[in-house]
Each structure stands twice: as structure tokens, then as C-alpha cells.
XYZ file of C-alpha atoms in Angstrom:
375
model
C -22.727 -5.156 -12.671
C -20.308 -5.292 -9.728
C -17.783 -2.610 -8.843
C -14.147 -3.503 -8.222
C -10.836 -1.684 -7.915
C -7.403 -2.147 -9.466
C -4.574 -0.615 -7.464
C -1.741 0.120 -9.831
C -1.304 3.690 -8.638
C 1.618 5.448 -10.273
C 3.102 7.615 -7.550
C 5.386 10.591 -8.261
C 9.013 9.569 -7.768
C 9.651 12.115 -5.024
C 7.008 10.631 -2.702
C 8.012 8.674 0.373
C 7.189 4.956 -0.138
C 6.079 4.631 3.485
C 3.422 7.263 2.794
C 2.307 5.847 -0.554
C 1.965 2.311 0.832
C -0.129 3.721 3.676
C -2.235 5.631 1.159
C -2.776 2.544 -1.006
C -3.915 0.570 2.054
C -6.301 3.375 2.965
C -7.826 3.291 -0.517
C -8.656 -0.410 -0.216
C -10.029 0.010 3.314
C -12.296 2.749 1.964
C -13.310 0.551 -0.977
C -14.314 -2.132 1.526
C -16.419 0.337 3.497
C -18.105 1.510 0.282
C -19.036 -2.011 -0.805
C -16.570 -2.599 -3.644
C -16.583 -6.297 -4.580
C -12.822 -6.808 -4.912
C -9.490 -5.011 -4.988
C -6.622 -6.078 -7.263
C -3.086 -4.997 -6.407
C -0.216 -5.015 -8.901
C 3.432 -5.671 -8.178
C 6.850 -4.794 -9.596
C 10.330 -5.508 -8.299
C 12.017 -2.489 -9.858
C 9.608 0.420 -10.428
C 9.966 3.359 -8.057
C 6.609 4.794 -9.146
C 4.762 1.512 -8.599
C 6.397 0.439 -5.382
C 4.387 -2.575 -4.251
C 6.922 -5.350 -4.777
C 4.811 -8.290 -3.580
C 1.037 -8.109 -3.808
C 0.423 -10.973 -1.360
C 2.533 -9.368 1.374
C 0.739 -6.064 0.850
C -2.712 -7.674 0.822
C -1.960 -9.682 3.969
C -1.836 -6.380 5.874
C -5.455 -5.787 4.826
C -7.074 -9.063 5.855
C -7.979 -7.830 9.338
C -8.516 -4.216 8.279
C -11.330 -5.121 5.878
C -14.566 -7.053 6.313
C -16.068 -8.080 2.975
C -13.971 -7.022 -0.006
C -12.127 -9.809 -1.838
C -8.375 -9.301 -1.879
C -6.802 -10.069 -5.240
C -3.238 -10.256 -6.449
C -3.150 -8.187 -9.566
C -0.884 -9.813 -10.389
C 1.499 -12.496 -9.159
C 4.153 -12.371 -11.876
C 4.679 -16.052 -12.553
C 7.890 -15.783 -14.549
C 9.660 -14.384 -11.487
C 8.931 -17.005 -8.812
C 8.967 -20.792 -8.865
C 5.370 -22.070 -9.123
C 5.782 -24.240 -6.006
C 6.310 -21.060 -3.994
C 3.281 -19.337 -5.525
C 1.075 -22.408 -4.979
C 2.066 -22.708 -1.336
C 1.871 -19.002 -0.540
C -1.422 -18.446 -2.349
C -2.962 -21.449 -0.572
C -1.833 -20.089 2.803
C -3.159 -16.621 1.945
C -6.517 -18.149 1.030
C -6.720 -19.687 4.511
C -5.678 -16.453 6.233
C -8.366 -14.576 4.293
C -10.875 -17.428 4.766
C -11.723 -17.410 1.084
C -11.716 -13.640 0.494
C -8.993 -14.169 -2.074
C -8.635 -14.048 -5.855
C -5.420 -15.184 -7.507
C -4.543 -12.735 -10.266
C -1.699 -13.866 -12.501
C 0.423 -12.614 -15.386
C 3.809 -13.322 -16.967
C 5.333 -10.099 -15.643
C 5.725 -7.389 -18.261
C 8.356 -5.043 -16.843
C 11.692 -5.518 -18.575
C 13.760 -4.204 -15.657
C 12.198 -6.804 -13.361
C 13.193 -9.553 -15.793
C 16.698 -8.165 -16.210
C 17.208 -7.888 -12.456
C 16.675 -11.632 -12.001
C 18.446 -12.703 -15.182
C 15.530 -13.726 -17.410
C 15.296 -10.751 -19.776
C 16.006 -12.848 -22.858
C 13.699 -15.695 -21.914
C 10.131 -16.338 -23.116
C 8.190 -15.130 -20.089
C 4.845 -16.028 -21.662
C 6.004 -19.653 -21.920
C 7.268 -19.565 -18.336
C 3.857 -18.224 -17.302
C 1.959 -21.036 -19.019
C 4.289 -23.674 -17.570
C 3.950 -22.222 -14.072
C 0.147 -22.211 -14.238
C 0.064 -25.915 -15.139
C 2.293 -26.724 -12.173
C 0.338 -24.609 -9.676
C -2.925 -26.285 -10.651
C -1.325 -29.732 -10.520
C 0.024 -29.087 -6.998
C -3.453 -28.136 -5.808
C -5.122 -31.065 -7.602
C -2.661 -33.838 -6.699
C -1.534 -35.467 -3.474
C 2.029 -35.857 -2.265
C 4.533 -36.755 -3.622
C 3.048 -34.939 -6.684
C 5.526 -36.217 -9.317
C 4.782 -33.330 -11.686
C 6.811 -33.696 -14.892
C 4.941 -32.252 -17.863
C 6.500 -32.494 -21.344
C 8.429 -29.356 -22.381
C 7.920 -27.795 -18.938
C 10.981 -26.554 -17.071
C 9.341 -26.957 -13.658
C 9.528 -30.481 -12.190
C 7.969 -30.924 -8.755
C 8.202 -33.934 -6.472
C 8.701 -34.639 -2.753
C 9.078 -38.404 -3.224
C 12.597 -38.717 -1.818
C 11.894 -36.693 1.312
C 8.208 -37.527 1.913
C 7.366 -38.481 5.492
C 3.590 -38.462 5.443
C 3.281 -39.495 9.096
C 5.133 -36.295 10.038
C 3.395 -34.123 7.432
C 6.714 -33.557 5.674
C 6.614 -33.240 1.905
C 2.931 -32.230 1.824
C 2.017 -28.828 0.373
C -1.093 -26.894 1.429
C -4.391 -26.928 -0.436
C -6.358 -23.640 -0.712
C -9.229 -22.781 1.607
C -11.619 -22.522 -1.371
C -12.653 -25.742 -3.111
C -11.278 -26.721 -5.522
C -9.268 -23.473 -5.778
C -9.601 -19.687 -5.677
C -10.919 -17.803 -8.666
C -8.023 -17.157 -11.035
C -8.006 -13.907 -13.031
C -5.650 -12.846 -15.799
C -5.146 -9.235 -16.883
C -5.518 -8.843 -20.647
C -3.763 -5.985 -22.433
C -3.224 -6.911 -26.084
C -5.950 -6.353 -28.709
C -7.285 -9.675 -30.040
C -5.336 -11.464 -27.286
C -4.897 -15.191 -27.931
C -4.069 -15.674 -24.277
C -7.673 -14.960 -23.362
C -8.740 -17.979 -25.439
C -6.576 -20.120 -23.175
C -8.185 -18.427 -20.156
C -11.580 -19.563 -21.365
C -10.349 -23.130 -21.868
C -8.912 -23.265 -18.332
C -11.804 -21.464 -16.595
C -9.707 -18.445 -15.686
C -11.499 -15.096 -15.845
C -10.320 -12.104 -17.907
C -9.753 -8.552 -16.672
C -9.392 -6.111 -19.571
C -6.848 -3.389 -18.764
C -7.861 0.226 -18.212
C -5.298 1.538 -20.736
C -6.895 -0.253 -23.674
C -9.285 1.525 -26.064
C -12.888 0.273 -25.851
C -12.833 -1.115 -29.405
C -9.937 -3.408 -28.398
C -11.582 -4.341 -25.103
C -14.469 -5.671 -27.168
C -12.181 -8.236 -28.821
C -11.447 -9.916 -25.500
C -14.941 -11.223 -24.938
C -15.167 -12.942 -28.312
C -11.882 -14.757 -27.713
C -12.835 -15.707 -24.176
C -16.166 -17.113 -25.365
C -14.287 -19.059 -28.034
C -12.083 -20.624 -25.381
C -15.073 -21.578 -23.251
C -16.788 -23.093 -26.283
C -13.678 -25.165 -27.019
C -13.885 -26.447 -23.449
C -17.534 -27.355 -23.974
C -18.856 -24.677 -21.598
C -20.965 -21.578 -22.169
C -19.205 -18.323 -21.286
C -20.749 -16.330 -18.445
C -20.685 -12.554 -18.873
C -20.433 -12.201 -15.079
C -16.864 -13.547 -15.304
C -15.590 -10.648 -17.428
C -14.096 -7.603 -15.707
C -13.381 -4.346 -17.545
C -11.086 -1.783 -15.908
C -11.458 1.931 -16.614
C -9.806 5.156 -15.462
C -12.559 7.166 -13.776
C -12.820 10.362 -11.741
C -16.176 11.557 -10.394
C -16.753 14.946 -8.781
C -19.686 17.055 -7.641
C -18.589 19.886 -9.921
C -17.933 19.556 -13.655
C -15.064 22.075 -13.667
C -13.313 20.281 -10.799
C -13.812 16.948 -12.519
C -12.262 18.200 -15.746
C -9.344 19.887 -13.997
C -8.368 17.127 -11.544
C -9.237 14.342 -13.954
C -7.424 15.721 -16.962
C -6.412 19.333 -17.554
C -4.455 20.478 -14.499
C -0.691 19.979 -14.743
C -0.803 18.377 -11.264
C -3.608 15.971 -12.188
C -2.744 12.431 -11.037
C -4.558 11.137 -14.103
C -2.348 13.200 -16.421
C 0.738 11.985 -14.541
C -0.454 8.381 -14.738
C -0.979 8.432 -18.487
C 2.221 10.347 -19.140
C 4.054 7.558 -17.308
C 2.108 4.760 -19.004
C 2.469 6.253 -22.488
C 6.217 6.721 -22.043
C 6.703 3.200 -20.674
C 4.630 1.537 -23.393
C 6.315 3.569 -26.128
C 9.736 2.471 -24.860
C 8.679 -1.192 -24.905
C 6.857 -0.817 -28.271
C 3.544 -1.833 -26.684
C 1.719 1.456 -27.278
C -0.577 -0.101 -29.901
C -3.180 -0.347 -27.130
C -3.663 3.432 -27.439
C -4.216 3.446 -31.187
C -7.588 3.554 -32.917
C -6.078 1.742 -35.893
C -2.830 -0.110 -36.116
C -1.378 2.129 -38.830
C -2.044 5.298 -36.809
C 1.059 7.484 -36.577
C 2.932 7.460 -33.290
C 3.042 11.262 -33.390
C -0.742 11.336 -32.878
C -0.519 9.408 -29.600
C -0.061 12.299 -27.174
C -0.951 12.487 -23.480
C -3.974 14.665 -24.281
C -5.094 12.192 -26.932
C -4.821 9.271 -24.484
C -6.608 11.156 -21.706
C -9.417 12.061 -24.095
C -9.836 8.428 -25.147
C -9.354 6.675 -21.829
C -10.097 8.924 -18.854
C -13.754 9.100 -17.865
C -14.163 12.250 -15.769
C -17.178 14.315 -14.893
C -20.175 14.657 -12.629
C -22.243 11.636 -11.646
C -24.589 12.013 -14.621
C -21.722 12.505 -17.071
C -19.813 9.477 -15.795
C -22.949 7.326 -15.869
C -23.541 8.296 -19.495
C -19.924 7.548 -20.431
C -20.040 4.132 -18.801
C -23.261 3.312 -20.627
C -21.644 4.510 -23.872
C -18.647 2.276 -23.152
C -20.988 -0.662 -22.705
C -22.534 0.065 -26.087
C -19.093 -0.488 -27.641
C -17.842 -3.433 -25.563
C -21.115 -5.195 -24.907
C -22.178 -6.202 -21.423
C -19.627 -7.207 -18.785
C -19.878 -8.423 -15.217
C -17.698 -6.001 -13.289
C -16.449 -2.469 -13.767
C -13.000 -2.110 -12.204
C -12.088 1.377 -10.996
C -8.400 2.215 -11.453
C -6.726 3.618 -8.353
C -4.517 6.707 -8.645
C -2.113 8.672 -6.493
C -4.061 10.839 -4.043
C -2.840 14.314 -4.993
C -5.975 15.643 -3.301
C -7.176 13.178 -0.657
C -10.648 14.645 -0.329
C -11.342 14.674 -4.078
C -9.955 11.153 -4.492
C -12.044 9.726 -1.647
C -15.139 11.622 -2.809
C -14.741 10.140 -6.292
C -14.769 6.621 -4.856
C -17.811 7.453 -2.738
C -19.753 8.910 -5.679
C -18.749 5.934 -7.795
C -20.092 3.408 -5.298
C -23.119 5.251 -3.970
C -24.444 7.082 -7.021
C -22.799 6.069 -10.298
C -23.083 2.283 -10.069
C -26.683 2.177 -8.803
C -27.725 4.395 -11.709
C -25.714 2.402 -14.241
C -27.319 -0.816 -13.039
C -30.784 0.738 -13.040
C -30.280 1.974 -16.594
C -28.979 -1.369 -17.878
C -31.811 -3.224 -16.156
C -34.243 -0.916 -17.928
C -32.473 -1.476 -21.251
C -31.416 2.169 -21.499
C -28.215 3.586 -22.986
C -28.643 6.884 -21.165
C -28.601 7.679 -17.456
C -31.769 7.793 -15.423
C -32.596 11.006 -13.570
C -31.339 11.464 -10.038
C -33.934 10.427 -7.486
C -35.387 13.273 -5.473
């Protein structure tokens, strides 16, 4: 099982964005040094707490500051930008990164983003699907493209202006052949979108704010999509994100990871719970769909979704998670605001150097409990 990172850190509103952007870069540089496989970075146009507005611009600053980690948009919000722009920019990024690039995509869920560009009342899921078809067609076809799919708002051609001898009217192909890996974040229980991912050979990333029993539903749908495409699903293609804090001391782990009023994990889930409640998408936190909203408190969510403890405790919780979800190919560590830099960096170090080796040793041995620490 690989270890990745998803940077959707929710920063307190009083923090200076210059500082938080620097901190988020530092987290990915550290992840690279610790051997994390990839780092996904989210984006929003209008969220002061999540202030990365363009994941590709942000990630471009990391190409020459990292050596091996794959840099992943997490996500490019396809309802917000014309697919020709995404296709061209992602292809260029892939060349700049020399293949250390994963294209993460989504419709774009934040209502204020949609309102700010005048698409609040439009079907962003449909726009997303239409955009994907066009991006793939641009990469697959040659100029002048002549992309005109039925019931698709995006028509792309350079026929009138094409001057092939000058290179005009020709859009870039990606560095990777035939294209970069494409990953979609999955939030909804029993998501039908993940069936389409399987059919198109996109790879699912199950969100960290989804209860394990709902995460489990994603794999079945993804495998169904692969089967419909005549291909066997590969468990290595499934990423599962979790909210994790590891510390050397159990009391510190419990305090910083949950109980303290200043805990970044408590702040994160207070923000996420409030946002999802406002948009009526808080079903992801419920154990059953008829569960009363009054039961979905911050403490309840932290108890269900935040894995915090010592190395042995976190290993056991990850193995217990795997018993519910089944096997998956990558565990994606959710990045948080660094209220305490030393504790935050130490958690990443323990995760990479102690937790994951023991998880992989235990799964290789067929165990559901952690193995003892080597002397």
C-alpha cells in the first residue's frame, strides 16, 4: 500500500495567506523527502480558509523543490474553466514536471465559486462530464480537432485559423503517453460517478470525510464500471483518504488530534460539518440515512473520522479500517493547518517511517492487528 497526501488544509481565517501558502508548500516538500508517493492539492476561488485558488499554479512552484513525489491537482474544477484551457495547461504542466503529474478532476462543489462566475443554477456535473470528453478528445486527436459531441456545450476546432507549417492551431500533447493518470475524488455514498470512472479508466480517491462503511461502496461501483468496459479492476488504482495524526505520546495525540480547543483537526471538522450542513451534503457523516441531524456533532464526527494516537494505535486503526473497506492501493494522508509545526511534521515522519511499514508488513502477513515494533 502506497502513502499519499491530500492538501486541503483548512486554515483559520485570521492567518496570513502568504504564510499559509508557504506552509502548504513546506508540507509537500517534507512529504517528498519522506517518500510519499503523491500529493494532491485542492482549489477554490472563493474560500478564505482554503486559499489555493489554482492547484496547477501552486504545484508549479514545487516542481524544482521536489525530487520524486508526483504532483497532483486535487482537483481542477472543470465546470469553472473551458476544457481547452485545462487540456493545454495540464499538458504543459506534465512536460514541466517530466511526467511527475496526476490530473485530479471534479465538477467543483463550492456554491460561492459557482455563483461568482455565474453558473450557480447550472448542472455542474453535466458540465464536468462534457469537459472530460473534450479534454480527452483534444489529447487523442490531431489539429484541427473538430470536436462537436452531441449534447455537449463545448465545441473545439482550429480549422479556420490552422497554419500547420507555423505550428499555429496545434495544441500540446502531454508528456506521458497517452495521457497522465486521471483521478476523481469521490464523496457521495454509492456514487454512480465512480462507475463512469471505471468505464473511462479514471481512478477513484475516496474522500477523508466519508464514513468507512460508505467508502466501501465506492470499490464495488468502480469494479462494476471496469467490468462494463471489459477490464478487470485493479485494487492498486483505488486511493482512500483519511484524517490521521500520529504522535509519540498518547495524551498528546488525543489532545492535538481531537480534544484541545485549538486542535487543527477539531477546527477542520467544525468547518467541514458546517459547510456540508449548509449545502445539505452532510449525509456523508451519517451511519444511516435516517440518522437525526442533531446527532451529527463535531465530537461525533471526530470520533468517527479522525484517526489519532501512537504508532501502534494508528496502525491498528488503519488495519481496522481495511477490514471494513477491503483492500485499497493507497492511503492518502489529509493535510491540516500547522498549529504546532513540530507535532505536525513529526506526525508525517511517523506516518511514513513507522506506521506504513508496519501496516504493509501486517497486511502481507494476513494480520488484522499491528506487528510489534522491531527492536
